[in-house]
Structures are given as C-alpha cells and as structure tokens.
Amino acid sequence: GTSGGPKRRWTIDDFDIGKPLGKGKFGNVYLAREKQSKYIVALKVLFKSQLQQSNVEHQLRREIEIQAHLRHPNILRLYGYFYDKEKVYLILEYAARGELYKELVRCNHFDERTSATYILSLARALHYCHTKHVIHRDVKPENLLVGLNGELKISDFGWSVHAPSNRRKTLCGTLDYLPPEMVEGKEHTTSVDNWSLGVLTYEFLFGGPPFEAPGHQETYRRIVRVDIKFPDKPAVSDSAKAFISKLLVKDAHRRLPLLEVQNDPWIKANADPDMLARGN
Ligand SMILES: Clc1ccc(CN2CCN(c3c(Br)cnc4[nH]c(-c5ccc(CN6CCOCC6)cc5)nc34)CC2)cc1
C-alpha cells in the first residue's frame, strides 16, 4: 500500500481513473487505481477556481494537514495530495460500501445493536482525534462512510479545527448537529463532538435529527433549549434514550466523556464486540 512511504510527488498520470463515486460543490470523487501498486483509492478532484470563489482554500489546507496525520481504523485515511494548474487532488482511502446516510435513508432507521456498534466505534475515533486536540465539528451521516467489513469511517475533516476554538462555522450547512455553544457563537472545545454523537445516536434510532424544524430560527431555539422529544415510533428502549440524554446536555462539561461511552449500560448491552474487534 502507500502507508508511510517516502513523500513522493504524485501526478494524475500515476493513476487510472475509474467511475465517479459522487459529485460535490467543489469537484468530484473518482474511484482510481495507482498504476504501480494497483492500489485502489478514492481520488477527490477539486477545482481551484471554485475553492477560491468560496474562499475555502485555508479550510482545505487544514483538512489536508489534519487528516494526513490521523491514523485510526474508523477514520478515512488521506494518503497524499497533489495539484496542477486548475485542480487539487486528494488521494483518499476507498470505503467499499459507500456513504452511511444512503443506507440510513434506505432502511429509515437502524436497530439498537447496529446503532450502538456504530456509536461506540465513532466514540473511539473521536476520542483518538481529541487526544490530538482535533475537533471534527461536523459529525453527521453525510460524513460517514462504510468500509468493506461494515466498519464506519469518519471522513471530511473540512470543518475540523484544533481545540479550543471560537472559529465561526459559517452556517452554510444544517444547524442540526451543532451544540448550543456553537449556534451561540461561543468558545467551544472537543465536547462539541460529544454533543454531535448524541444527535447521531438519535438520528440512527429515529431516522431524523432531534432538533429538526422548518426554519433555522426554530432549529436554533430547539437546540439552545435542548428541546428533545422522543417519538413513540419506532419503539426505542429507555436505556437508549438515557444514553442520548447523557450526551445532549447544554453544559459542555457535563456531557458523557467519550471514554465513558463503552461503559454505558445501553452500549454494553447492544454494541457487537466481534464487529468492533474487526478493527471497527
Ligand atoms: Cl468534492 C466531493 C464530491 C463528492 C462528495 C460525496 N462523496 C464523498 C465520499 N466519497 C467516497 C470517498 Br471520499 C471514499 N470512498 C468512497 N466509497 C464510495 C462509494 C463506494 C461504493 C458505492 C456503491 N454503492 C455502495 C452501497 O451499495 C450500493 C452501491 C458508492 C460510493 N464513495 C466514497 C464519494 C463522494 C464529497 C465531496
């Protein structure tokens, strides 16, 4: 593979380009194969013109800087990058089973065992990031990919920063995953990811985020009030709801620490150890 080898200068001619895996605002992601090693990768091709127009080059530089240094089974690897006159290319790990949110849309919601297994692996990956003072800040289904053995991979560190931070996350995307301190533009630290883990657990079990509302204003209000409502359908255990309530706490210091997630009764009763053993 391309693990830790000498930093060589890649060019597009080193790769056979395959089918597009998806299209985004700034470019596309292609299945690709490195010619010499025959290694399969995902090649994210970004247009410099688009990046400049949206003034996100600094964000891309941070994404590259952060993701290149992270090594964890549940974090999508960034093997390297290169650029030419018009484009920037990111050489990324290929996640064989694609984007998790498409799976969530397809089956509406996940069962408690699947959800607990995913959440425990994410807690481990986020704790690893936090030991390196990296906050992801954008943990949502769209940024989760599924590997060959069904293991989760956190991708897209475009919004990650070094803790602590008061860097405004220009609210272009959805507010749904942001904790009170971020929607209020206050200083925030690694515990924003603990909050997002609670939002994600809710979305896995109920099929949608907890503070969803028609407009930004209403979502904002529901977040800062921590206005959680558990619907009757689908039926979800009280211990799962108790787990969610330990993470969706307004006071950032009182959120369940990521290292404590593995000791939570709901997680212990539902997370699948083999799944986790397989480097998940
Ligand atoms: Cl610039 C930009 C362009 C597009 C996107 C949205 N996606 C971000 C994630 N991308 C992938 C990355 Br990065 C790494 N590995 C991947 N693997 C896949 C993938 C893998 C397999 C499939 C095929 N499906 C798998 C599930 O069953 C039905 C068939 C679809 C997508 N997409 C990615 C695909 C594109 C984000 C940013």
Short mmCIF file of C-alpha atoms and ligand atoms in Angstrom, two decimals:
data_model
loop_
_atom_site.label_atom_id
_atom_site.label_comp_id
_atom_site.label_asym_id
_atom_site.label_seq_id
_atom_site.Cartn_x
_atom_site.Cartn_y
_atom_site.Cartn_z
CA GLY A 1 0.00 0.00 0.00
CA THR A 2 1.04 3.57 0.35
CA SER A 3 1.49 3.55 4.14
CA GLY A 4 4.15 5.95 5.34
CA GLY A 5 6.33 5.60 2.28
CA PRO A 6 8.66 8.45 1.21
CA LYS A 7 6.60 11.53 0.38
CA ARG A 8 6.79 11.30 -3.39
CA ARG A 9 5.37 13.82 -5.85
CA TRP A 10 2.21 12.28 -7.24
CA THR A 11 0.72 13.32 -10.59
CA ILE A 12 -2.52 12.40 -12.28
CA ASP A 13 -0.53 10.11 -14.61
CA ASP A 14 0.18 7.81 -11.65
CA PHE A 15 -3.49 6.82 -11.61
CA ASP A 16 -6.06 5.03 -13.77
CA ILE A 17 -9.31 6.92 -13.18
CA GLY A 18 -12.49 4.84 -12.76
CA LYS A 19 -16.17 5.66 -12.24
CA PRO A 20 -17.25 8.82 -10.41
CA LEU A 21 -18.22 7.96 -6.82
CA GLY A 22 -20.02 11.23 -6.24
CA LYS A 23 -20.20 14.87 -7.18
CA GLY A 24 -19.85 17.79 -4.79
CA LYS A 25 -19.89 21.57 -4.83
CA PHE A 26 -16.14 21.93 -5.38
CA GLY A 27 -15.47 18.88 -7.53
CA ASN A 28 -15.89 15.14 -7.83
CA VAL A 29 -14.64 11.94 -6.24
CA TYR A 30 -13.50 9.13 -8.53
CA LEU A 31 -12.61 5.51 -8.00
CA ALA A 32 -8.94 5.32 -9.02
CA ARG A 33 -6.07 2.84 -9.08
CA GLU A 34 -2.44 3.73 -8.53
CA LYS A 35 -0.71 2.20 -11.58
CA GLN A 36 2.41 0.69 -9.97
CA SER A 37 0.91 -0.79 -6.77
CA LYS A 38 -2.56 -1.40 -8.30
CA TYR A 39 -3.82 0.12 -5.02
CA ILE A 40 -7.46 1.23 -5.17
CA VAL A 41 -8.13 4.74 -3.82
CA ALA A 42 -10.78 7.44 -3.91
CA LEU A 43 -9.44 10.48 -5.75
CA LYS A 44 -11.14 13.73 -4.72
CA VAL A 45 -10.61 16.28 -7.51
CA LEU A 46 -11.31 19.89 -6.52
CA PHE A 47 -11.40 22.92 -8.82
CA LYS A 48 -9.14 25.73 -7.61
CA SER A 49 -11.48 28.28 -9.18
CA GLN A 50 -14.41 27.02 -7.09
CA LEU A 51 -12.29 26.93 -3.93
CA GLN A 52 -11.10 30.50 -4.49
CA GLN A 53 -14.62 31.76 -5.23
CA SER A 54 -15.84 30.34 -1.91
CA ASN A 55 -12.63 31.36 -0.10
CA VAL A 56 -12.17 27.88 1.41
CA GLU A 57 -8.54 27.22 0.46
CA HIS A 58 -7.47 27.68 4.12
CA GLN A 59 -10.12 25.11 5.13
CA LEU A 60 -8.80 22.64 2.54
CA ARG A 61 -5.24 23.18 3.78
CA ARG A 62 -6.41 22.44 7.33
CA GLU A 63 -8.37 19.36 6.15
CA ILE A 64 -5.21 18.03 4.47
CA GLU A 65 -2.96 18.92 7.42
CA ILE A 66 -5.25 17.27 9.97
CA GLN A 67 -6.41 14.17 8.07
CA ALA A 68 -2.92 13.32 6.79
CA HIS A 69 -1.71 12.89 10.38
CA LEU A 70 -4.60 10.81 11.73
CA ARG A 71 -4.25 7.02 11.78
CA HIS A 72 -7.29 5.13 13.10
CA PRO A 73 -9.41 2.23 11.70
CA ASN A 74 -12.53 4.42 11.88
CA ILE A 75 -11.03 7.49 10.24
CA LEU A 76 -10.73 7.63 6.45
CA ARG A 77 -7.05 7.83 5.54
CA LEU A 78 -5.64 10.71 3.48
CA TYR A 79 -2.59 9.17 1.76
CA GLY A 80 -1.40 12.31 -0.01
CA TYR A 81 -2.30 15.17 -2.32
CA PHE A 82 -1.04 16.98 -5.38
CA TYR A 83 -2.19 19.78 -7.64
CA ASP A 84 -1.87 21.13 -11.17
CA LYS A 85 -2.83 24.49 -12.70
CA GLU A 86 -6.60 24.10 -12.27
CA LYS A 87 -7.14 21.39 -9.66
CA VAL A 88 -6.21 19.99 -6.27
CA TYR A 89 -6.25 16.18 -5.89
CA LEU A 90 -6.69 14.36 -2.56
CA ILE A 91 -5.64 10.68 -2.52
CA LEU A 92 -8.10 9.14 -0.06
CA GLU A 93 -8.84 5.67 1.29
CA TYR A 94 -11.63 3.97 -0.70
CA ALA A 95 -14.57 2.92 1.52
CA ALA A 96 -16.00 -0.10 -0.29
CA ARG A 97 -19.59 0.17 0.96
CA GLY A 98 -20.13 3.87 0.36
CA GLU A 99 -21.95 6.55 2.28
CA LEU A 100 -23.76 5.67 5.50
CA TYR A 101 -26.55 8.21 5.04
CA LYS A 102 -27.73 6.42 1.87
CA GLU A 103 -28.00 3.26 3.99
CA LEU A 104 -29.94 5.21 6.65
CA VAL A 105 -32.33 6.66 4.05
CA ARG A 106 -32.82 3.18 2.55
CA CYS A 107 -33.73 1.48 5.82
CA ASN A 108 -35.30 4.53 7.58
CA HIS A 109 -33.56 3.85 10.90
CA PHE A 110 -31.02 1.39 12.31
CA ASP A 111 -31.78 -1.18 15.03
CA GLU A 112 -30.29 -0.76 18.51
CA ARG A 113 -27.43 -3.22 18.01
CA THR A 114 -26.29 -1.63 14.74
CA SER A 115 -26.62 1.88 16.20
CA ALA A 116 -24.72 1.06 19.41
CA THR A 117 -21.93 -0.63 17.44
CA TYR A 118 -21.56 2.36 15.11
CA ILE A 119 -21.69 4.84 18.01
CA LEU A 120 -19.04 3.01 20.03
CA SER A 121 -16.65 2.94 17.06
CA LEU A 122 -17.27 6.65 16.46
CA ALA A 123 -16.66 7.41 20.14
CA ARG A 124 -13.29 5.64 19.86
CA ALA A 125 -12.36 7.53 16.66
CA LEU A 126 -13.40 10.91 18.11
CA HIS A 127 -11.54 10.22 21.37
CA TYR A 128 -8.44 9.48 19.25
CA CYS A 129 -8.93 12.87 17.48
CA HIS A 130 -9.35 14.63 20.82
CA THR A 131 -6.08 13.15 22.15
CA LYS A 132 -4.51 15.06 19.22
CA HIS A 133 -6.51 18.18 20.12
CA VAL A 134 -8.52 17.84 16.90
CA ILE A 135 -12.24 18.62 16.97
CA HIS A 136 -14.15 17.27 13.98
CA ARG A 137 -17.13 19.65 14.43
CA ASP A 138 -19.11 18.15 11.55
CA VAL A 139 -20.01 14.60 12.59
CA LYS A 140 -23.18 13.76 10.63
CA PRO A 141 -24.32 10.82 8.47
CA GLU A 142 -23.16 12.56 5.26
CA ASN A 143 -19.59 12.45 6.58
CA LEU A 144 -19.62 8.77 7.50
CA LEU A 145 -18.54 6.05 5.09
CA VAL A 146 -18.72 2.26 5.39
CA GLY A 147 -15.70 0.01 4.84
CA LEU A 148 -15.57 -3.48 3.34
CA ASN A 149 -16.46 -5.20 6.64
CA GLY A 150 -19.21 -2.76 7.55
CA GLU A 151 -16.95 -0.63 9.74
CA LEU A 152 -17.55 3.12 9.92
CA LYS A 153 -15.03 5.66 8.61
CA ILE A 154 -15.27 9.32 9.58
CA SER A 155 -14.41 11.42 6.53
CA ASP A 156 -14.38 15.07 5.51
CA PHE A 157 -12.32 16.97 8.08
CA GLY A 158 -13.11 20.16 6.20
CA TRP A 159 -14.61 21.72 9.32
CA SER A 160 -12.15 20.27 11.84
CA VAL A 161 -10.00 22.64 13.89
CA HIS A 162 -7.55 22.48 16.75
CA ALA A 163 -9.08 22.82 20.20
CA PRO A 164 -10.02 25.15 21.81
CA SER A 165 -11.57 27.25 19.11
CA ASN A 166 -14.01 30.06 18.65
CA ARG A 167 -13.72 29.83 14.87
CA ARG A 168 -17.19 30.50 13.50
CA LYS A 169 -18.51 27.60 11.42
CA THR A 170 -20.22 29.75 8.78
CA LEU A 171 -23.61 28.12 8.99
CA CYS A 172 -23.91 27.22 5.32
CA GLY A 173 -24.94 23.64 6.08
CA THR A 174 -27.51 22.36 8.52
CA LEU A 175 -27.60 23.57 12.13
CA ASP A 176 -28.97 20.18 13.22
CA TYR A 177 -25.67 18.85 14.51
CA LEU A 178 -24.37 21.96 16.24
CA PRO A 179 -24.33 22.23 20.05
CA PRO A 180 -25.76 25.28 21.86
CA GLU A 181 -22.33 26.89 22.36
CA MET A 182 -21.63 26.80 18.60
CA VAL A 183 -25.01 28.13 17.48
CA GLU A 184 -24.49 30.89 20.06
CA GLY A 185 -21.03 31.58 18.57
CA LYS A 186 -19.32 30.98 21.93
CA GLU A 187 -15.90 29.45 22.57
CA HIS A 188 -16.13 25.71 22.11
CA THR A 189 -13.87 22.72 22.58
CA THR A 190 -13.75 18.96 21.94
CA SER A 191 -17.07 18.38 23.72
CA VAL A 192 -18.90 19.67 20.64
CA ASP A 193 -18.21 16.20 19.18
CA ASN A 194 -19.79 14.55 22.26
CA TRP A 195 -22.98 16.52 21.53
CA SER A 196 -22.89 15.52 17.84
CA LEU A 197 -22.53 11.86 18.89
CA GLY A 198 -25.82 12.26 20.81
CA VAL A 199 -27.50 13.82 17.76
CA LEU A 200 -26.18 10.97 15.61
CA THR A 201 -27.44 8.29 18.05
CA TYR A 202 -30.90 9.87 17.94
CA GLU A 203 -30.82 10.02 14.13
CA PHE A 204 -29.68 6.37 13.80
CA LEU A 205 -32.53 5.18 16.07
CA PHE A 206 -35.37 7.51 14.97
CA GLY A 207 -34.34 8.23 11.35
CA GLY A 208 -34.02 12.02 11.70
CA PRO A 209 -32.13 14.55 13.86
CA PRO A 210 -33.68 15.54 17.26
CA PHE A 211 -33.99 19.31 16.75
CA GLU A 212 -35.25 19.30 13.17
CA ALA A 213 -37.61 22.20 12.46
CA PRO A 214 -38.92 24.05 9.39
CA GLY A 215 -36.53 27.01 9.67
CA HIS A 216 -33.11 27.93 11.06
CA GLN A 217 -34.72 30.09 13.76
CA GLU A 218 -36.87 27.27 15.11
CA THR A 219 -33.99 24.75 14.96
CA TYR A 220 -31.78 27.28 16.76
CA ARG A 221 -34.40 27.66 19.53
CA ARG A 222 -34.84 23.91 19.95
CA ILE A 223 -31.05 23.39 20.21
CA VAL A 224 -30.38 26.08 22.80
CA ARG A 225 -33.35 24.82 24.84
CA VAL A 226 -32.21 21.19 24.37
CA ASP A 227 -35.82 20.53 23.40
CA ILE A 228 -35.60 16.71 22.94
CA LYS A 229 -38.77 14.83 22.06
CA PHE A 230 -38.71 11.02 21.72
CA PRO A 231 -41.46 9.87 19.30
CA ASP A 232 -43.42 6.69 20.12
CA LYS A 233 -42.48 5.18 16.73
CA PRO A 234 -40.11 3.50 16.11
CA ALA A 235 -40.07 1.90 19.58
CA VAL A 236 -36.74 2.63 21.26
CA SER A 237 -35.57 1.31 24.65
CA ASP A 238 -35.43 3.59 27.69
CA SER A 239 -31.71 2.81 28.09
CA ALA A 240 -31.07 4.13 24.56
CA LYS A 241 -32.97 7.33 25.41
CA ALA A 242 -31.00 7.60 28.67
CA PHE A 243 -27.74 7.31 26.67
CA ILE A 244 -28.81 10.09 24.27
CA SER A 245 -29.75 12.30 27.23
CA LYS A 246 -26.23 11.88 28.69
CA LEU A 247 -24.73 13.48 25.54
CA LEU A 248 -27.35 16.13 24.66
CA VAL A 249 -26.55 18.24 27.72
CA LYS A 250 -26.36 22.04 27.44
CA ASP A 251 -23.40 22.35 29.83
CA ALA A 252 -20.48 21.16 27.67
CA HIS A 253 -18.55 19.99 30.75
CA ARG A 254 -21.32 17.66 31.89
CA ARG A 255 -21.62 15.66 28.64
CA LEU A 256 -20.73 11.95 28.91
CA PRO A 257 -16.95 11.69 28.28
CA LEU A 258 -16.11 9.64 25.15
CA LEU A 259 -14.06 7.18 27.22
CA GLU A 260 -17.20 6.52 29.35
CA VAL A 261 -19.32 5.61 26.28
CA GLN A 262 -18.03 1.99 26.35
CA ASN A 263 -19.25 1.63 29.99
CA ASP A 264 -22.78 2.87 29.32
CA PRO A 265 -25.41 0.14 30.00
CA TRP A 266 -27.11 0.56 26.59
CA ILE A 267 -23.81 0.42 24.70
CA LYS A 268 -22.63 -2.61 26.74
CA ALA A 269 -25.89 -4.45 26.10
CA ASN A 270 -26.02 -3.69 22.36
CA ALA A 271 -22.60 -2.99 20.78
CA ASP A 272 -21.39 -6.05 18.87
CA PRO A 273 -17.91 -6.99 20.14
CA ASP A 274 -16.88 -9.05 17.06
CA MET A 275 -17.85 -6.17 14.79
CA LEU A 276 -15.71 -3.93 16.99
CA ALA A 277 -12.86 -6.45 17.18
CA ARG A 278 -12.62 -6.44 13.35
CA GLY A 279 -10.85 -3.09 13.62
CA ASN A 280 -14.15 -1.33 13.76
CL1 LIG B 1 -15.79 17.22 -3.81
C1 LIG B 1 -16.87 15.99 -3.22
C2 LIG B 1 -17.53 15.18 -4.15
C3 LIG B 1 -18.41 14.20 -3.68
C4 LIG B 1 -18.60 14.04 -2.31
C5 LIG B 1 -19.55 12.99 -1.80
N1 LIG B 1 -18.91 11.67 -1.59
C6 LIG B 1 -17.89 11.70 -0.53
C7 LIG B 1 -17.41 10.26 -0.23
N2 LIG B 1 -16.85 9.66 -1.46
C8 LIG B 1 -16.10 8.48 -1.17
C9 LIG B 1 -14.86 8.54 -0.55
BR1 LIG B 1 -14.11 10.24 -0.16
C10 LIG B 1 -14.15 7.40 -0.24
N3 LIG B 1 -14.64 6.17 -0.51
C11 LIG B 1 -15.84 6.07 -1.10
N4 LIG B 1 -16.54 4.96 -1.47
C12 LIG B 1 -17.67 5.40 -2.05
C13 LIG B 1 -18.67 4.51 -2.61
C14 LIG B 1 -18.46 3.14 -2.59
C15 LIG B 1 -19.41 2.27 -3.17
C16 LIG B 1 -20.57 2.79 -3.77
C17 LIG B 1 -21.57 1.87 -4.42
N5 LIG B 1 -22.72 1.62 -3.55
C18 LIG B 1 -22.30 1.05 -2.24
C19 LIG B 1 -23.54 0.70 -1.42
O1 LIG B 1 -24.36 -0.23 -2.13
C20 LIG B 1 -24.82 0.34 -3.36
C21 LIG B 1 -23.64 0.68 -4.27
C22 LIG B 1 -20.78 4.18 -3.77
C23 LIG B 1 -19.82 5.05 -3.20
N6 LIG B 1 -17.75 6.75 -2.04
C24 LIG B 1 -16.60 7.18 -1.45
C25 LIG B 1 -17.81 9.67 -2.54
C26 LIG B 1 -18.35 11.09 -2.80
C27 LIG B 1 -17.92 14.84 -1.40
C28 LIG B 1 -17.05 15.81 -1.85
#
